[in-house]
N, CA and C atoms as an extended XYZ file, in Angstrom:
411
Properties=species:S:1:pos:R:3:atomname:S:1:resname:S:1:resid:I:1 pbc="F F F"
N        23.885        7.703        1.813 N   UNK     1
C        24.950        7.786        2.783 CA  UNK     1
C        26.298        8.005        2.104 C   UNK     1
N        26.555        7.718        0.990 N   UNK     2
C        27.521        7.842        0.545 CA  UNK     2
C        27.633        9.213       -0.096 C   UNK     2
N        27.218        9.807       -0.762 N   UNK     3
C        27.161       11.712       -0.707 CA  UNK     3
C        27.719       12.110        0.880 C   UNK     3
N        27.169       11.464        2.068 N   UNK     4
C        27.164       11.940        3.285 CA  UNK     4
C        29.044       11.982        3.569 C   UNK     4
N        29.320       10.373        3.122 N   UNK     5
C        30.540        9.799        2.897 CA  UNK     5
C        31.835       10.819        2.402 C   UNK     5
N        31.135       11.581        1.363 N   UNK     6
C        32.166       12.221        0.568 CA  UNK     6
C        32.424       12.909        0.494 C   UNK     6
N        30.989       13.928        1.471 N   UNK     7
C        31.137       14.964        2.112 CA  UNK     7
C        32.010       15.388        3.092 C   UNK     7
N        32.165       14.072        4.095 N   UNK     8
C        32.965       13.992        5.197 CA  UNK     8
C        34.857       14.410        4.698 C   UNK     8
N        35.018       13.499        3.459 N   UNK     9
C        35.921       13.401        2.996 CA  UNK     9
C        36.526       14.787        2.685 C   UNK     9
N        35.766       15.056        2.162 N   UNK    10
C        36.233       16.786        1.403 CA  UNK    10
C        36.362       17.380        2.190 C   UNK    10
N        35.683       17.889        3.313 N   UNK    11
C        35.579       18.842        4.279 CA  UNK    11
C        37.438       18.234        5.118 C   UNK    11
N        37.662       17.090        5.450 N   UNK    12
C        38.870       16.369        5.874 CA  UNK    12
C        39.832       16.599        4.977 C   UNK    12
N        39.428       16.509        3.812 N   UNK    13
C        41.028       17.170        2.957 CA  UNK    13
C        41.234       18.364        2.852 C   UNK    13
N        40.189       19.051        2.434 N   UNK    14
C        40.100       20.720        2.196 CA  UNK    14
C        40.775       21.163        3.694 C   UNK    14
N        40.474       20.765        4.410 N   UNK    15
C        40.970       21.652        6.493 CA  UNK    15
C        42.300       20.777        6.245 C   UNK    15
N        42.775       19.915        5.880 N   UNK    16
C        44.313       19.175        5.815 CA  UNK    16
C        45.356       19.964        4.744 C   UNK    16
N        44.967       20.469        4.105 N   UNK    17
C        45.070       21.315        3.193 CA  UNK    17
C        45.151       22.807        3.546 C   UNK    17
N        44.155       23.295        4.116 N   UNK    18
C        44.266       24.655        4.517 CA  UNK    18
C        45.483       24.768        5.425 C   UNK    18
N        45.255       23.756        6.250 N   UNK    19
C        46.343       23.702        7.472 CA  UNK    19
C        47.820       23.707        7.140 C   UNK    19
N        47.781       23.600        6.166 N   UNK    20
C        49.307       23.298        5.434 CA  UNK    20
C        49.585       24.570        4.826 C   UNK    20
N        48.897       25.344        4.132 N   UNK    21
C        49.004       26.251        3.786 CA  UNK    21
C        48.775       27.454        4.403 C   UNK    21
N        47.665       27.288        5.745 N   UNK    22
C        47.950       28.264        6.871 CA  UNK    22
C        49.504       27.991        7.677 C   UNK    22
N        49.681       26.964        7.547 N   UNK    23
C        51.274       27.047        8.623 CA  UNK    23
C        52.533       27.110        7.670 C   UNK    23
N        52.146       27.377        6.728 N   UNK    24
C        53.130       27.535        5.601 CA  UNK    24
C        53.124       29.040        5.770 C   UNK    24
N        52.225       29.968        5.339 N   UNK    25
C        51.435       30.946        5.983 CA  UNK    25
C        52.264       32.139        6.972 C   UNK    25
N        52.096       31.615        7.439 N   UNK    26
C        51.836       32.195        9.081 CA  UNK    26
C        53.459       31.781        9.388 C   UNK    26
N        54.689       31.045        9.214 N   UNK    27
C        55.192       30.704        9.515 CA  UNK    27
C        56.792       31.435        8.911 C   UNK    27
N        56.174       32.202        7.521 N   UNK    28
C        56.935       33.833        7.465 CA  UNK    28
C        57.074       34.803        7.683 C   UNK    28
N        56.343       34.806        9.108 N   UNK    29
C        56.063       36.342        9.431 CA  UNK    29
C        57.612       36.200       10.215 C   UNK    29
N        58.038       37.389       11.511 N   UNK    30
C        59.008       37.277       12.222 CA  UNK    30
C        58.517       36.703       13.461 C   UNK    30
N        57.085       36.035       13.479 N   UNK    31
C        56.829       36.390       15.105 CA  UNK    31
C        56.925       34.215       15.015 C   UNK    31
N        56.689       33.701       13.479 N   UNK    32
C        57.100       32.586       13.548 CA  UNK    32
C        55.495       31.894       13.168 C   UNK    32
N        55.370       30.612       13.256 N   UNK    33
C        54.117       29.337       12.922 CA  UNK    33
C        52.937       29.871       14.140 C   UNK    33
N        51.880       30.382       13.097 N   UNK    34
C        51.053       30.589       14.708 CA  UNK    34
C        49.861       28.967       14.463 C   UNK    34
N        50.518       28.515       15.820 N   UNK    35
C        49.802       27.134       15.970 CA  UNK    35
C        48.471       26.740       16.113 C   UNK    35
N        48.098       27.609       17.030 N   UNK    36
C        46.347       27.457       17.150 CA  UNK    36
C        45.688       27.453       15.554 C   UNK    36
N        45.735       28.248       14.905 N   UNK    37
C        44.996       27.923       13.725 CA  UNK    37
C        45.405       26.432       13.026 C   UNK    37
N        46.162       26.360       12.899 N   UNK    38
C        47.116       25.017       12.075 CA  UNK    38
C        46.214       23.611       13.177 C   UNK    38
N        46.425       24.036       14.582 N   UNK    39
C        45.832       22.719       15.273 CA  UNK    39
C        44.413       23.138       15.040 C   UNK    39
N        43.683       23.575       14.959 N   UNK    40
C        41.896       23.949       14.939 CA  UNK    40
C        41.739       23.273       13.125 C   UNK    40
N        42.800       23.516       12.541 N   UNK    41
C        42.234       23.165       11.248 CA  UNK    41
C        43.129       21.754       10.920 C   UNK    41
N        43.586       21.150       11.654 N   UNK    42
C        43.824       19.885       11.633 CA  UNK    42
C        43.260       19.372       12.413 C   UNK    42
N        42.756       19.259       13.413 N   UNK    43
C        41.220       18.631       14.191 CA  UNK    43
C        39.941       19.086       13.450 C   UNK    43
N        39.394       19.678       12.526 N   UNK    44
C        38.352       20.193       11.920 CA  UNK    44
C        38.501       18.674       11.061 C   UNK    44
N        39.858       18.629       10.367 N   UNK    45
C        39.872       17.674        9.207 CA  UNK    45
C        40.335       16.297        9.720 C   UNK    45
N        40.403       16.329       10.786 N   UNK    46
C        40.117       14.750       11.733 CA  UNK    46
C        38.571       14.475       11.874 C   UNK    46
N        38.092       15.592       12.190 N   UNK    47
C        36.478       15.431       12.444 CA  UNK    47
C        35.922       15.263       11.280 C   UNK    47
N        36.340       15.646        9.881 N   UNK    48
C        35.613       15.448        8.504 CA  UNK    48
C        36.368       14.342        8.290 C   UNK    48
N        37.332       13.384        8.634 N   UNK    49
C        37.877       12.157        7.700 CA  UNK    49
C        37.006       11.174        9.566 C   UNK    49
N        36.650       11.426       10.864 N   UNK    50
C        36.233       10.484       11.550 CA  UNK    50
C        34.272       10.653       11.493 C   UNK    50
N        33.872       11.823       10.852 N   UNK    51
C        32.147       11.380        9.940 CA  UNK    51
C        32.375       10.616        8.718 C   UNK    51
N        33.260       10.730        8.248 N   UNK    52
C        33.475        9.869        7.086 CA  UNK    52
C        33.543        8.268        7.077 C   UNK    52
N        34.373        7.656        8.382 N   UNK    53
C        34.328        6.697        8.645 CA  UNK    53
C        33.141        6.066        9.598 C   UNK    53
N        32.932        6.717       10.211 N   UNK    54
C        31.512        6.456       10.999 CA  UNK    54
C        30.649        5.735        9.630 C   UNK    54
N        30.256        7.225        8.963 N   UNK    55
C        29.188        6.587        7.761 CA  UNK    55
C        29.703        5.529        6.924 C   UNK    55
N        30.492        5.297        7.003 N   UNK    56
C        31.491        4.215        6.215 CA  UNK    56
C        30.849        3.006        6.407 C   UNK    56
N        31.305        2.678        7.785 N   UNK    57
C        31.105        1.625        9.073 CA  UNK    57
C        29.769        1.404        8.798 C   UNK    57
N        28.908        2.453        8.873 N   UNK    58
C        27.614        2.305        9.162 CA  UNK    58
C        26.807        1.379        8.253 C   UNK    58
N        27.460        2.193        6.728 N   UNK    59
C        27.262        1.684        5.307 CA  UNK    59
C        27.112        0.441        5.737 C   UNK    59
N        28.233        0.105        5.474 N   UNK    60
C        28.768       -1.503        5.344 CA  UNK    60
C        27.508       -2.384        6.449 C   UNK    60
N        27.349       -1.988        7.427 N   UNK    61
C        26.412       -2.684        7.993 CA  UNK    61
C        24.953       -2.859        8.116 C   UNK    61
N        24.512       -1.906        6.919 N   UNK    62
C        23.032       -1.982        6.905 CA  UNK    62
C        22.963       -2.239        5.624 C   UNK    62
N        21.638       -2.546        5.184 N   UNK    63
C        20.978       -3.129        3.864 CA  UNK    63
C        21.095       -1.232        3.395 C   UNK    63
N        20.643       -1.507        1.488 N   UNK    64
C        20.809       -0.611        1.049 CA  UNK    64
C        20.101        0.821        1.258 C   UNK    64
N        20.209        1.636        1.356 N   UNK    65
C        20.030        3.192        1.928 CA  UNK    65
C        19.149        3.577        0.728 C   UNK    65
N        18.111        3.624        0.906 N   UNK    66
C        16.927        4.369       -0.419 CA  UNK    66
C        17.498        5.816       -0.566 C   UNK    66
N        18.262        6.523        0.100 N   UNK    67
C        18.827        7.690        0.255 CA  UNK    67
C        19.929        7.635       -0.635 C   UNK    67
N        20.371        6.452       -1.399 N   UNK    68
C        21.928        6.266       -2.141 CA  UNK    68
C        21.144        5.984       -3.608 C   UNK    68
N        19.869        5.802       -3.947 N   UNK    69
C        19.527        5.706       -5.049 CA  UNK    69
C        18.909        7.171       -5.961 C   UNK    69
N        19.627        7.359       -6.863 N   UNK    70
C        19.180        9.132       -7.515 CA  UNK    70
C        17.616        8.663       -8.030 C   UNK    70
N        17.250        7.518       -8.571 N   UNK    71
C        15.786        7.459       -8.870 CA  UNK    71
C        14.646        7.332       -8.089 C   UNK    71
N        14.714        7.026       -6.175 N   UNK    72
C        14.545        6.679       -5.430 CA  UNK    72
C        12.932        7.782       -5.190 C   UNK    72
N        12.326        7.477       -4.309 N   UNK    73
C        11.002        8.692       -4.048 CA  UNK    73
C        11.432        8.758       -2.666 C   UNK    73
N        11.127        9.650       -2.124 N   UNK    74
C        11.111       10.670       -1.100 CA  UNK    74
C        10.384        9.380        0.184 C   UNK    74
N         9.254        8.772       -0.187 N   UNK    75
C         8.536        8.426        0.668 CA  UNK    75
C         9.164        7.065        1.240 C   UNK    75
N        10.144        6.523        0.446 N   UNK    76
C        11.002        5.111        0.634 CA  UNK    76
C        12.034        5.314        1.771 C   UNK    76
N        11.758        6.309        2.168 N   UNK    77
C        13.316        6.375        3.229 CA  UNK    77
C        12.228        6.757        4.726 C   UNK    77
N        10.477        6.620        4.286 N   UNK    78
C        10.076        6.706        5.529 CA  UNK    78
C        10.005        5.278        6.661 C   UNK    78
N         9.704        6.010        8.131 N   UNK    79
C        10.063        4.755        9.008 CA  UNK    79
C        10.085        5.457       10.572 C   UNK    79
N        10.130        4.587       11.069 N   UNK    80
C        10.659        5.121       12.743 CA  UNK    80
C        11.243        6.130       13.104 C   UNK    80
N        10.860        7.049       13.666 N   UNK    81
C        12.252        7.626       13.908 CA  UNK    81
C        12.665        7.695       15.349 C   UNK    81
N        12.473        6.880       15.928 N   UNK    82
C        12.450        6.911       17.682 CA  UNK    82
C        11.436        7.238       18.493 C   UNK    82
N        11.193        7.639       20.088 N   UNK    83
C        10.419        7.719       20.841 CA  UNK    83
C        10.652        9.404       21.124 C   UNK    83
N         9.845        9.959       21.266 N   UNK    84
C         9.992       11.251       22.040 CA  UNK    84
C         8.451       11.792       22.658 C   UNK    84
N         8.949       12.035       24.089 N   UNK    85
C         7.956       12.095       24.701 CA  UNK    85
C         7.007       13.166       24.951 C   UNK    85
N         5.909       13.401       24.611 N   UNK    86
C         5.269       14.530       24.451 CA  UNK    86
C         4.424       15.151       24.844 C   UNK    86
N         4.941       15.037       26.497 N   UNK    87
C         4.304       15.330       27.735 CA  UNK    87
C         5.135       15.860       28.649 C   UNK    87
N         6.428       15.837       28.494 N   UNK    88
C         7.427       15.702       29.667 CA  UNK    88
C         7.631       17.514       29.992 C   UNK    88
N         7.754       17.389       31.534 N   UNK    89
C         8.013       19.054       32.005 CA  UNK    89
C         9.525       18.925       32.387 C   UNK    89
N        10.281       17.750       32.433 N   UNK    90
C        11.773       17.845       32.963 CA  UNK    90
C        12.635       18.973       31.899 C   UNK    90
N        12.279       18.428       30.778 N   UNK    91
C        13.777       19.717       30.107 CA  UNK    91
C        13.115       20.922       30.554 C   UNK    91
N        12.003       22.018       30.988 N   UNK    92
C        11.839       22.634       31.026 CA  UNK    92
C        12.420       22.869       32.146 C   UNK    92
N        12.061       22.399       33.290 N   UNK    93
C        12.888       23.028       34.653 CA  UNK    93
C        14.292       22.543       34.474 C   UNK    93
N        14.876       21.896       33.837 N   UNK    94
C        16.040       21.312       33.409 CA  UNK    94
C        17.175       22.649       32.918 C   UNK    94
N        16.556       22.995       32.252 N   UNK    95
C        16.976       24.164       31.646 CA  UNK    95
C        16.733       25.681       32.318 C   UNK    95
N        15.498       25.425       32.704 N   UNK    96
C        15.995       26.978       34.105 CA  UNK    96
C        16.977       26.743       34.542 C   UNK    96
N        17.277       25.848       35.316 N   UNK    97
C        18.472       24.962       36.197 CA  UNK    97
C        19.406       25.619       35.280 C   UNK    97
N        19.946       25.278       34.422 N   UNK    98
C        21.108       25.555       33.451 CA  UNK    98
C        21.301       26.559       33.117 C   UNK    98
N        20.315       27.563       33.164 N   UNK    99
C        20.505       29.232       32.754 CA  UNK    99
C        20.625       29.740       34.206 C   UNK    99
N        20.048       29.253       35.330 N   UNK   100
C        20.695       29.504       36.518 CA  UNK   100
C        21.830       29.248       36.903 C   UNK   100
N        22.602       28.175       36.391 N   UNK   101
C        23.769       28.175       36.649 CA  UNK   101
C        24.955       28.740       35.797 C   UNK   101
N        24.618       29.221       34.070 N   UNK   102
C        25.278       29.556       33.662 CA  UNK   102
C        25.165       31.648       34.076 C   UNK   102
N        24.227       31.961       34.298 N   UNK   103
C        23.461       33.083       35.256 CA  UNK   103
C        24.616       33.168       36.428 C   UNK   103
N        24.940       32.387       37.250 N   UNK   104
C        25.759       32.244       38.013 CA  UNK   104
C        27.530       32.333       37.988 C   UNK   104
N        27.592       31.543       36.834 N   UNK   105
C        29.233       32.223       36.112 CA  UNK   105
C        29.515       33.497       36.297 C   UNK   105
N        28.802       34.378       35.890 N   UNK   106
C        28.554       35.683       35.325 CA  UNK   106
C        28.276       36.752       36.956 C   UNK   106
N        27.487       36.088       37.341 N   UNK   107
C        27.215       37.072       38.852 CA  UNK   107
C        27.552       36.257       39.921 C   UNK   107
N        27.952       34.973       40.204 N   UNK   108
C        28.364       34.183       41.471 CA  UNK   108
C        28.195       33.416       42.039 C   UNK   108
N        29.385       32.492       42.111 N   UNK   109
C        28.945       31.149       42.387 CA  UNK   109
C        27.940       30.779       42.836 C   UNK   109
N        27.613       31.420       44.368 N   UNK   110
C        26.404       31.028       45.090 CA  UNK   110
C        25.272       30.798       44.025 C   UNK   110
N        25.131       31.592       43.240 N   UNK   111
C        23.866       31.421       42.480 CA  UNK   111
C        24.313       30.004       41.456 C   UNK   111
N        25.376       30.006       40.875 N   UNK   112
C        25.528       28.579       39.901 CA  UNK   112
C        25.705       27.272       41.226 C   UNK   112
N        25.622       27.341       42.147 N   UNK   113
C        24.916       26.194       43.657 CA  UNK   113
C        23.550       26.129       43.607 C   UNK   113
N        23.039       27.301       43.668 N   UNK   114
C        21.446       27.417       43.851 CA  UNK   114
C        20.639       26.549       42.496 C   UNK   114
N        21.004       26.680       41.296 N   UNK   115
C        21.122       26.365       39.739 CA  UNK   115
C        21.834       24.982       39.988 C   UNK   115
N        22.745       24.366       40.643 N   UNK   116
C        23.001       22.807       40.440 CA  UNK   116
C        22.328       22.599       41.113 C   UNK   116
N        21.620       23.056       42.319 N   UNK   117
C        20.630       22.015       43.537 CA  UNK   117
C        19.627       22.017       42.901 C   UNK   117
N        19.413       22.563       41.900 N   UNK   118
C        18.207       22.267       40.927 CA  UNK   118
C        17.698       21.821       39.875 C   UNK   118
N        19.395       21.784       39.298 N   UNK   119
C        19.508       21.025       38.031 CA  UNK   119
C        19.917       19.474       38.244 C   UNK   119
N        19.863       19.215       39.534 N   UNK   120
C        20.158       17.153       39.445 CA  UNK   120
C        19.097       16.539       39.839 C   UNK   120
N        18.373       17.380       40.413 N   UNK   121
C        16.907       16.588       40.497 CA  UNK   121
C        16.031       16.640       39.165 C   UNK   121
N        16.284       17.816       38.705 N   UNK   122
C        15.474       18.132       37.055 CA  UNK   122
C        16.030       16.987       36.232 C   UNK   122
N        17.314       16.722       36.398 N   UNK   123
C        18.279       15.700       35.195 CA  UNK   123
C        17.689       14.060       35.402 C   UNK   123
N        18.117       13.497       36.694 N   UNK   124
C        17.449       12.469       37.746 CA  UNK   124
C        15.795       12.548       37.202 C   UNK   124
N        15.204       13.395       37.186 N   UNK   125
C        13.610       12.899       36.433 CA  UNK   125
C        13.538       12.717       35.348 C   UNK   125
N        14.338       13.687       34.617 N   UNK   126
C        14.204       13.563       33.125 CA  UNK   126
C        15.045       12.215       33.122 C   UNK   126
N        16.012       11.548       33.514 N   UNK   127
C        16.157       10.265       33.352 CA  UNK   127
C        14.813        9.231       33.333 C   UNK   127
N        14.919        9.288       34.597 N   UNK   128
C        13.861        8.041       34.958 CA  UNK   128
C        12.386        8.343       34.688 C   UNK   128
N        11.730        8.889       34.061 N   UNK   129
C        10.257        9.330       34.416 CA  UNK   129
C         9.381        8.651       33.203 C   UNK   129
N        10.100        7.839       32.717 N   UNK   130
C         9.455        6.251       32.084 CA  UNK   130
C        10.143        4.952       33.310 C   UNK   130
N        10.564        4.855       34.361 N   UNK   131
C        10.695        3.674       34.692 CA  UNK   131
C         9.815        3.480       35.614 C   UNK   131
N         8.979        4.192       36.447 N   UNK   132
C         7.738        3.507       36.888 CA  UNK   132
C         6.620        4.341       36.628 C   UNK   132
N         5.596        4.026       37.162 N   UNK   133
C         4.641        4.963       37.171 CA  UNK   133
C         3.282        4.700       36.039 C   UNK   133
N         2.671        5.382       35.681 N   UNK   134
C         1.470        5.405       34.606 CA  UNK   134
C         2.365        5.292       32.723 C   UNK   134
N         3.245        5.943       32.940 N   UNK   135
C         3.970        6.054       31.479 CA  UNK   135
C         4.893        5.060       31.312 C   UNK   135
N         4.895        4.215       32.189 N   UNK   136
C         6.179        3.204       32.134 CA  UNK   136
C         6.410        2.522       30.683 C   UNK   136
N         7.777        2.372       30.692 N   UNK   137
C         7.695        1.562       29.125 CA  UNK   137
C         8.426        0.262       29.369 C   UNK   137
């Protein structure tokens, strides 16, 4: 985690950095500081110094990371990795739903309506479709 750590870091100074030197930049022409780049690359390097602290945080609160040791084997960092269900038809109509409605941007509303009346019942199952039933958990 800490490679992960320092990664975060760099990527947060390097865009804090660019940004300074893009608005340094950009800020001799006659037309003046063009801002959008300067703000995109000072939120880039908010987002690389706030993964940085995340993994930080994270560090600090778990026992040691087999992932932070260079002599470490591959097989020490195995374990859980969550539930995923491997039966489920919701993201599938979930996602028609969503290409129907983004389908709809493009050619008309009516159709991104037709695409939400279909995408909250698809969403609504894919929620709940462990809370009762045969698969319940």
């Amino acid at each position: 985690m800490r490679a992960m750590e320092r990664i975060g870091i760099l990527v947060g100074v390097f865009a804090f950095l660019m940004a300074g030197i893009y608005g340094y930049w950009t800020s001799t022409t006659d037309l003046g500081m063009e801002s959008v780049g300067v703000t995109g690359l000072i939120l880039g390097g908010l987002l690389g110094f706030m993964i940085a602290w995340y993994l930080w945080m994270t560090r600090r609160k778990l026992d040691r990371d087999p992932a932070d040791d260079p002599l470490g084997d591959i097989d020490e960092i195995q374990g859980e990795y969550g539930f995923f269900s491997p039966h489920s038809w919701q993201p599938l109509f979930l996602a028609a739903a969503a290409a129907t409605c983004f389908l709809g941007l493009a050619v008309g509303w009516w159709l991104f309506i037709i695409g939400a009346f279909f995408a909250i019942p698809a969403l609504v199952g894919w929620t709940f479709e462990y809370w009762k039933g045969e698969h319940a958990l």
